[in-house]
Amino acid sequence: MKIGELARNAQCTVETVRYYEKAGLLAEPARTEGNFRVYGAEHLERLRLIRNCRALDMSHEEIHALLRLAQAPDDDCGAVNAVFDQHIAHVDTRLRELTQLKIQLSSLRQRCNSGNAVDACGILQGLAAMEIEQQPGRHTHLG
Amino acid sequence: MKIGELARNAQCTVETVRYYEKAGLLAEPARTEGNFRVYGAEHLERLRLIRNCRALDMSHEEIHALLRLAQAPDDDCGAVNAVFDQHIAHVDTRLRELTQLKIQLSSLRQRCNSGNAVDACGILQGLAAMEIEQQPGRHTHLG
DNA sequence: ACACAAGCTGAAGCTACTATAGAGTCAAGG
DNA sequence: CCTTGACTCTATAGTAGCTTCAGCTTGTGT
């Protein structure tokens, strides 16, 4: 299988595949005489796993950890569960943040119903007056 | 007011202030003889507005749009409301995505309760087997 | 023989900053 | 007057996870 076919099978672009290789997530495949990459079923399976992890918003670091753990098939999978639980915690944190954000946005939005001059717009006034809440730093890689 | 004081007043770093200037969000201030930036109250107000917008996860593009609109104080503020509504829609979209994500993650998590060999781990099996759902592209700048 | 698709490498671009190097400015203390 | 230390200056590189581009080579169909 050449890179284009692999990419189609895994629903991603050729560039992304090459990027994963450079990032160390996907093993370097064999090459043809003409220097084209040749992939096997095991590459596709691995790539699918990576794409699924990404679809679940895991970071490359988290995926890397999972892949390392998956290499020792006889070990206890407790560590796998731990990586997973941590990621769920990330998602939870971000969900709470966004929920809080939406409350703030909605309350700001109610301060203006359009038709005012910009000068008198409750939203802009609110944005200028709001007291900045210091965020306690990044606790998740989710934006 | 020099840059350090401005930054303290707006709860951000000196580097961020210089970055906003280069990004065109904050007007270039006057300089002292020794080439230090000197800011007035209007710069602080503008910077506070920018920081509040960022605290609400608006992109620089959105903030830029708001600032442009705010420059014509006599115009109708309908356009301001539109920018704001669009941002609320971004947050909503991302909330729905993350909620969906959490459902998937939870269901995957239930497939393994640790103590298995990695080979038999339901999570890894699920990650490898999951059918990739193609995302309909980025509809928000929120990660 | 020639066109065109698909592959190759390496580098730059994206967002919103953060961090570093190496210099200059300025007020206070000795 | 001189030094120390806090602050400031510019310019550059790094972060994540790709995407896009330039310029080239390889393979395929007619």
Short mmCIF file of C-alpha atoms (C1' of nucleotides) in Angstrom, two decimals:
data_model
loop_
_atom_site.label_atom_id
_atom_site.label_comp_id
_atom_site.label_asym_id
_atom_site.label_seq_id
_atom_site.Cartn_x
_atom_site.Cartn_y
_atom_site.Cartn_z
CA MET A 1 0.00 0.00 0.00
CA LYS A 2 1.39 3.44 -0.91
CA ILE A 3 0.90 6.53 1.18
CA GLY A 4 -2.14 7.81 -0.72
CA GLU A 5 -4.08 4.60 -0.24
CA LEU A 6 -3.10 4.43 3.42
CA ALA A 7 -4.29 7.98 3.95
CA ARG A 8 -7.62 7.29 2.23
CA ASN A 9 -8.15 4.21 4.37
CA ALA A 10 -7.49 6.16 7.54
CA GLN A 11 -9.45 9.25 6.56
CA CYS A 12 -6.55 11.64 6.70
CA THR A 13 -4.22 13.41 4.31
CA VAL A 14 -0.93 12.21 2.94
CA GLU A 15 0.77 15.14 4.64
CA THR A 16 -0.61 14.11 8.00
CA VAL A 17 0.81 10.61 7.56
CA ARG A 18 4.25 11.97 6.79
CA TYR A 19 3.90 14.31 9.75
CA TYR A 20 3.10 11.43 12.12
CA GLU A 21 6.16 9.62 10.90
CA LYS A 22 8.37 12.60 11.61
CA ALA A 23 6.64 13.03 14.98
CA GLY A 24 7.52 9.47 15.91
CA LEU A 25 3.94 8.20 16.15
CA LEU A 26 4.07 6.03 13.07
CA ALA A 27 6.99 3.72 12.30
CA GLU A 28 9.05 4.43 9.19
CA PRO A 29 7.92 2.01 6.49
CA ALA A 30 9.98 0.23 3.88
CA ARG A 31 10.64 1.99 0.57
CA THR A 32 10.34 0.98 -3.04
CA GLU A 33 13.26 1.20 -5.37
CA GLY A 34 11.95 4.59 -6.42
CA ASN A 35 11.90 5.77 -2.79
CA PHE A 36 8.13 5.55 -2.26
CA ARG A 37 6.87 4.50 1.18
CA VAL A 38 5.23 1.06 1.31
CA TYR A 39 2.84 0.26 4.14
CA GLY A 40 1.34 -2.95 5.48
CA ALA A 41 -1.81 -3.77 7.42
CA GLU A 42 -0.05 -3.15 10.73
CA HIS A 43 0.67 0.44 9.70
CA LEU A 44 -2.94 0.99 8.83
CA GLU A 45 -4.12 -0.39 12.16
CA ARG A 46 -1.69 1.81 14.03
CA LEU A 47 -2.69 4.86 12.02
CA ARG A 48 -6.35 4.19 12.64
CA LEU A 49 -5.66 3.99 16.35
CA ILE A 50 -3.82 7.30 16.22
CA ARG A 51 -6.61 8.97 14.27
CA ASN A 52 -9.20 7.68 16.69
CA CYS A 53 -7.24 9.01 19.62
CA ARG A 54 -7.03 12.37 17.85
CA ALA A 55 -10.75 12.28 17.18
CA LEU A 56 -11.06 11.95 20.95
CA ASP A 57 -8.84 15.02 21.30
CA MET A 58 -5.93 13.23 22.88
CA SER A 59 -2.58 14.98 22.61
CA HIS A 60 0.36 13.43 20.81
CA GLU A 61 1.96 12.95 24.19
CA GLU A 62 -1.01 10.95 25.46
CA ILE A 63 -1.10 8.90 22.28
CA HIS A 64 2.61 8.27 22.53
CA ALA A 65 2.12 6.98 26.06
CA LEU A 66 -0.65 4.64 24.92
CA LEU A 67 1.43 3.33 22.04
CA ARG A 68 4.38 2.62 24.31
CA LEU A 69 2.11 0.72 26.68
CA ALA A 70 0.57 -1.22 23.83
CA GLN A 71 3.98 -2.52 22.84
CA ALA A 72 4.22 -4.72 25.91
CA PRO A 73 1.10 -6.81 25.34
CA ASP A 74 1.53 -8.97 28.44
CA ASP A 75 1.68 -6.14 30.94
CA ASP A 76 -1.29 -5.22 33.05
CA CYS A 77 -3.40 -2.62 31.34
CA GLY A 78 -3.85 -0.49 34.44
CA ALA A 79 -1.50 2.12 33.01
CA VAL A 80 -3.60 2.30 29.85
CA ASN A 81 -6.64 2.98 31.96
CA ALA A 82 -4.75 5.68 33.82
CA VAL A 83 -3.85 7.54 30.62
CA PHE A 84 -7.43 7.27 29.55
CA ASP A 85 -8.84 8.46 32.87
CA GLN A 86 -6.54 11.43 32.80
CA HIS A 87 -7.76 12.36 29.37
CA ILE A 88 -11.38 12.11 30.47
CA ALA A 89 -10.47 14.47 33.28
CA HIS A 90 -9.08 16.93 30.72
CA VAL A 91 -12.30 16.85 28.77
CA ASP A 92 -14.31 17.31 31.95
CA THR A 93 -12.28 20.32 32.98
CA ARG A 94 -12.69 21.94 29.61
CA LEU A 95 -16.42 21.25 29.65
CA ARG A 96 -16.74 23.00 32.99
CA GLU A 97 -14.71 25.96 31.74
CA LEU A 98 -16.81 26.35 28.63
CA THR A 99 -20.03 26.07 30.58
CA GLN A 100 -18.88 28.86 32.87
CA LEU A 101 -17.88 30.88 29.83
CA LYS A 102 -21.27 30.49 28.28
CA ILE A 103 -22.94 31.81 31.40
CA GLN A 104 -20.76 34.90 31.27
CA LEU A 105 -21.36 35.41 27.58
CA SER A 106 -25.09 35.03 27.90
CA SER A 107 -25.30 37.51 30.72
CA LEU A 108 -23.25 39.98 28.71
CA ARG A 109 -25.41 39.41 25.69
CA GLN A 110 -28.56 40.31 27.58
CA ARG A 111 -27.19 43.78 28.22
CA CYS A 112 -27.86 44.88 24.68
CA ASN A 113 -30.59 44.27 22.18
CA SER A 114 -29.14 46.14 19.25
CA GLY A 115 -30.50 49.37 17.86
CA ASN A 116 -28.30 51.36 20.20
CA ALA A 117 -25.46 53.56 19.12
CA VAL A 118 -22.15 51.75 19.57
CA ASP A 119 -21.37 54.26 22.29
CA ALA A 120 -24.25 52.99 24.36
CA CYS A 121 -23.88 49.30 23.57
CA GLY A 122 -24.18 47.28 26.75
CA ILE A 123 -21.92 44.56 25.41
CA LEU A 124 -18.98 46.82 24.68
CA GLN A 125 -19.47 48.59 27.99
CA GLY A 126 -19.53 45.26 29.75
CA LEU A 127 -16.41 44.09 27.95
CA ALA A 128 -14.53 47.23 28.94
CA ALA A 129 -15.66 47.14 32.56
CA MET A 130 -15.44 43.43 33.39
CA GLU A 131 -12.95 42.58 36.05
CA ILE A 132 -10.41 40.21 34.65
CA GLU A 133 -10.45 36.87 36.42
CA GLN A 134 -7.04 35.38 36.53
CA GLN A 135 -7.10 31.91 35.10
CA PRO A 136 -5.29 29.31 37.19
CA GLY A 137 -3.09 28.39 34.24
CA ARG A 138 -3.54 25.62 31.73
CA HIS A 139 -4.66 22.35 33.21
CA THR A 140 -5.58 20.71 29.95
CA HIS A 141 -4.20 20.76 26.44
CA LEU A 142 -7.70 21.32 25.11
CA GLY A 143 -8.08 24.85 23.85
CA MET B 1 2.71 54.76 32.53
CA LYS B 2 5.47 52.43 31.33
CA ILE B 3 4.86 48.96 29.95
CA GLY B 4 5.42 47.12 33.24
CA GLU B 5 2.80 49.16 35.06
CA LEU B 6 0.35 48.80 32.18
CA ALA B 7 0.82 45.06 32.17
CA ARG B 8 0.29 44.82 35.94
CA ASN B 9 -2.89 46.88 35.67
CA ALA B 10 -4.25 44.64 32.94
CA GLN B 11 -3.17 41.35 34.49
CA CYS B 12 -0.92 40.28 31.69
CA THR B 13 2.76 40.12 30.91
CA VAL B 14 4.94 42.76 29.32
CA GLU B 15 5.62 40.38 26.45
CA THR B 16 1.92 40.01 25.76
CA VAL B 17 1.51 43.79 25.54
CA ARG B 18 4.32 44.06 23.00
CA TYR B 19 2.81 41.13 21.14
CA TYR B 20 -0.59 42.84 20.90
CA GLU B 21 1.09 45.93 19.53
CA LYS B 22 2.80 43.93 16.81
CA ALA B 23 -0.46 42.08 16.12
CA GLY B 24 -2.22 45.41 15.55
CA LEU B 25 -4.63 45.10 18.47
CA LEU B 26 -3.06 47.81 20.58
CA ALA B 27 -2.00 51.18 19.14
CA GLU B 28 1.69 52.06 19.20
CA PRO B 29 2.24 54.44 22.10
CA ALA B 30 4.56 57.44 22.31
CA ARG B 31 8.15 56.86 23.38
CA THR B 32 10.39 58.53 25.92
CA GLU B 33 13.71 59.99 24.92
CA GLY B 34 15.27 56.72 25.98
CA ASN B 35 12.90 54.76 23.67
CA PHE B 36 10.60 53.41 26.39
CA ARG B 37 6.90 53.05 25.57
CA VAL B 38 4.61 55.49 27.43
CA TYR B 39 0.93 54.64 27.81
CA GLY B 40 -2.13 56.64 28.81
CA ALA B 41 -5.49 55.71 30.32
CA GLU B 42 -6.95 55.01 26.89
CA HIS B 43 -4.36 52.33 26.25
CA LEU B 44 -5.20 50.66 29.53
CA GLU B 45 -8.91 50.68 28.77
CA ARG B 46 -8.30 49.18 25.35
CA LEU B 47 -5.96 46.54 26.74
CA ARG B 48 -8.48 45.59 29.43
CA LEU B 49 -11.12 45.15 26.74
CA ILE B 50 -8.79 42.92 24.75
CA ARG B 51 -7.91 40.83 27.79
CA ASN B 52 -11.58 40.43 28.68
CA CYS B 53 -12.36 39.29 25.17
CA ARG B 54 -9.53 36.76 25.42
CA ALA B 55 -10.82 35.59 28.79
CA LEU B 56 -14.03 34.87 26.88
CA ASP B 57 -11.98 32.90 24.34
CA MET B 58 -12.54 35.23 21.44
CA SER B 59 -10.00 35.00 18.64
CA HIS B 60 -7.83 37.93 17.64
CA GLU B 61 -9.88 38.18 14.49
CA GLU B 62 -13.10 38.54 16.45
CA ILE B 63 -11.51 41.09 18.76
CA HIS B 64 -10.18 43.00 15.79
CA ALA B 65 -13.69 43.14 14.35
CA LEU B 66 -15.08 44.44 17.62
CA LEU B 67 -12.41 47.09 17.90
CA ARG B 68 -13.03 48.31 14.38
CA LEU B 69 -16.73 48.59 15.12
CA ALA B 70 -16.06 50.39 18.37
CA GLN B 71 -14.18 53.10 16.48
CA ALA B 72 -17.36 54.47 14.94
CA PRO B 73 -19.24 55.27 18.15
CA ASP B 74 -22.33 56.66 16.42
CA ASP B 75 -23.07 53.60 14.32
CA ASP B 76 -25.75 51.15 15.25
CA CYS B 77 -24.37 48.41 17.44
CA GLY B 78 -26.14 45.63 15.57
CA ALA B 79 -22.84 44.52 14.06
CA VAL B 80 -21.30 44.29 17.52
CA ASN B 81 -24.13 42.04 18.59
CA ALA B 82 -23.58 39.92 15.51
CA VAL B 83 -19.90 39.35 16.31
CA PHE B 84 -20.88 38.46 19.82
CA ASP B 85 -23.65 36.10 18.77
CA GLN B 86 -21.27 34.36 16.43
CA HIS B 87 -18.82 33.85 19.24
CA ILE B 88 -21.53 32.43 21.47
CA ALA B 89 -22.33 30.04 18.63
CA HIS B 90 -18.67 28.96 18.56
CA VAL B 91 -18.75 28.19 22.27
CA ASP B 92 -22.03 26.33 21.87
CA THR B 93 -20.66 24.22 19.05
CA ARG B 94 -17.58 23.32 21.02
CA LEU B 95 -19.69 22.46 24.06
CA ARG B 96 -21.77 20.08 22.00
CA GLU B 97 -18.65 18.50 20.51
CA LEU B 98 -17.06 17.95 23.88
CA THR B 99 -20.25 16.55 25.33
CA GLN B 100 -20.42 14.05 22.49
CA LEU B 101 -16.76 13.27 23.04
CA LYS B 102 -17.31 12.56 26.69
CA ILE B 103 -20.07 10.10 25.89
CA GLN B 104 -17.73 8.24 23.55
CA LEU B 105 -14.90 8.29 26.05
CA SER B 106 -17.09 7.05 28.88
CA SER B 107 -18.48 4.21 26.85
CA LEU B 108 -14.97 3.22 25.82
CA ARG B 109 -13.79 3.46 29.41
CA GLN B 110 -16.45 1.00 30.56
CA ARG B 111 -15.01 -1.66 28.34
CA CYS B 112 -12.09 -2.26 30.65
CA ASN B 113 -11.67 -2.34 34.37
CA SER B 114 -7.94 -2.90 34.52
CA GLY B 115 -6.28 -6.07 35.65
CA ASN B 116 -6.32 -7.41 32.10
CA ALA B 117 -3.27 -7.98 30.01
CA VAL B 118 -2.75 -5.10 27.59
CA ASP B 119 -3.56 -7.57 24.83
CA ALA B 120 -7.06 -7.99 26.15
CA CYS B 121 -7.67 -4.38 27.17
CA GLY B 122 -11.10 -3.28 26.01
CA ILE B 123 -10.01 0.31 25.66
CA LEU B 124 -7.15 -0.38 23.28
CA GLN B 125 -9.33 -2.78 21.33
CA GLY B 126 -12.01 -0.16 21.09
CA LEU B 127 -9.54 2.49 19.99
CA ALA B 128 -8.22 0.27 17.24
CA ALA B 129 -11.65 -0.77 16.02
CA MET B 130 -13.63 2.47 16.25
CA GLU B 131 -14.86 3.76 12.95
CA ILE B 132 -13.47 7.18 12.34
CA GLU B 133 -16.17 9.80 12.10
CA GLN B 134 -15.13 12.44 9.69
CA GLN B 135 -15.28 15.80 11.30
CA PRO B 136 -17.02 18.43 9.20
CA GLY B 137 -13.98 20.65 9.42
CA ARG B 138 -13.26 23.39 11.90
CA HIS B 139 -16.30 25.45 12.68
CA THR B 140 -14.82 27.19 15.68
CA HIS B 141 -11.41 28.41 16.70
CA LEU B 142 -11.91 26.87 20.11
CA GLY B 143 -9.74 23.85 20.60
"C1'" DA C 1 7.19 10.36 -26.40
"C1'" DC C 2 4.64 13.06 -23.49
"C1'" DA C 3 1.15 14.42 -20.17
"C1'" DC C 4 -0.54 14.00 -15.75
"C1'" DA C 5 -1.13 11.95 -11.22
"C1'" DA C 6 1.16 10.82 -7.28
"C1'" DG C 7 5.23 10.70 -4.65
"C1'" DC C 8 9.54 12.93 -2.48
"C1'" DT C 9 12.09 16.60 0.74
"C1'" DG C 10 12.54 20.72 3.22
"C1'" DA C 11 10.85 24.95 4.70
"C1'" DA C 12 7.35 28.27 5.92
"C1'" DG C 13 2.77 29.44 7.72
"C1'" DC C 14 -1.07 29.21 11.08
"C1'" DT C 15 -2.73 30.97 16.57
"C1'" DA C 16 -1.63 33.28 20.63
"C1'" DC C 17 1.62 33.56 23.04
"C1'" DT C 18 6.14 32.50 25.96
"C1'" DA C 19 11.01 32.46 26.48
"C1'" DT C 20 15.61 33.67 25.54
"C1'" DA C 21 19.83 36.49 24.29
"C1'" DG C 22 22.19 40.53 24.37
"C1'" DA C 23 21.82 45.09 24.55
"C1'" DG C 24 20.43 49.87 26.52
"C1'" DT C 25 18.05 53.13 30.23
"C1'" DC C 26 17.33 54.97 34.63
"C1'" DA C 27 16.93 55.82 39.71
"C1'" DA C 28 19.06 55.07 44.15
"C1'" DG C 29 22.98 54.19 47.23
"C1'" DG C 30 27.87 54.59 48.43
"C1'" DC D 1 31.06 59.87 39.96
"C1'" DC D 2 30.27 55.12 39.82
"C1'" DT D 3 28.05 50.96 40.48
"C1'" DT D 4 24.19 48.00 41.20
"C1'" DG D 5 19.83 46.31 40.04
"C1'" DA D 6 15.33 46.83 38.12
"C1'" DC D 7 13.36 47.74 34.10
"C1'" DT D 8 13.15 48.24 29.12
"C1'" DC D 9 14.49 47.52 24.20
"C1'" DT D 10 14.81 44.45 19.68
"C1'" DA D 11 15.05 40.26 17.38
"C1'" DT D 12 14.68 35.41 17.23
"C1'" DA D 13 13.06 30.76 18.30
"C1'" DG D 14 9.93 27.67 20.45
"C1'" DT D 15 5.12 25.55 21.53
"C1'" DA D 16 0.93 21.89 19.08
"C1'" DG D 17 -0.73 19.81 15.23
"C1'" DC D 18 -0.97 20.17 11.41
"C1'" DT D 19 -1.40 22.64 6.30
"C1'" DT D 20 0.59 24.63 2.36
"C1'" DC D 21 4.10 25.49 -0.84
"C1'" DA D 22 8.15 25.14 -4.00
"C1'" DG D 23 10.71 22.37 -6.79
"C1'" DC D 24 11.86 18.04 -7.92
"C1'" DT D 25 11.38 12.67 -9.19
"C1'" DT D 26 8.65 8.49 -10.20
"C1'" DG D 27 5.07 5.89 -12.18
"C1'" DT D 28 1.09 5.21 -15.40
"C1'" DG D 29 -1.73 5.58 -19.52
"C1'" DT D 30 -2.15 6.63 -24.43
#
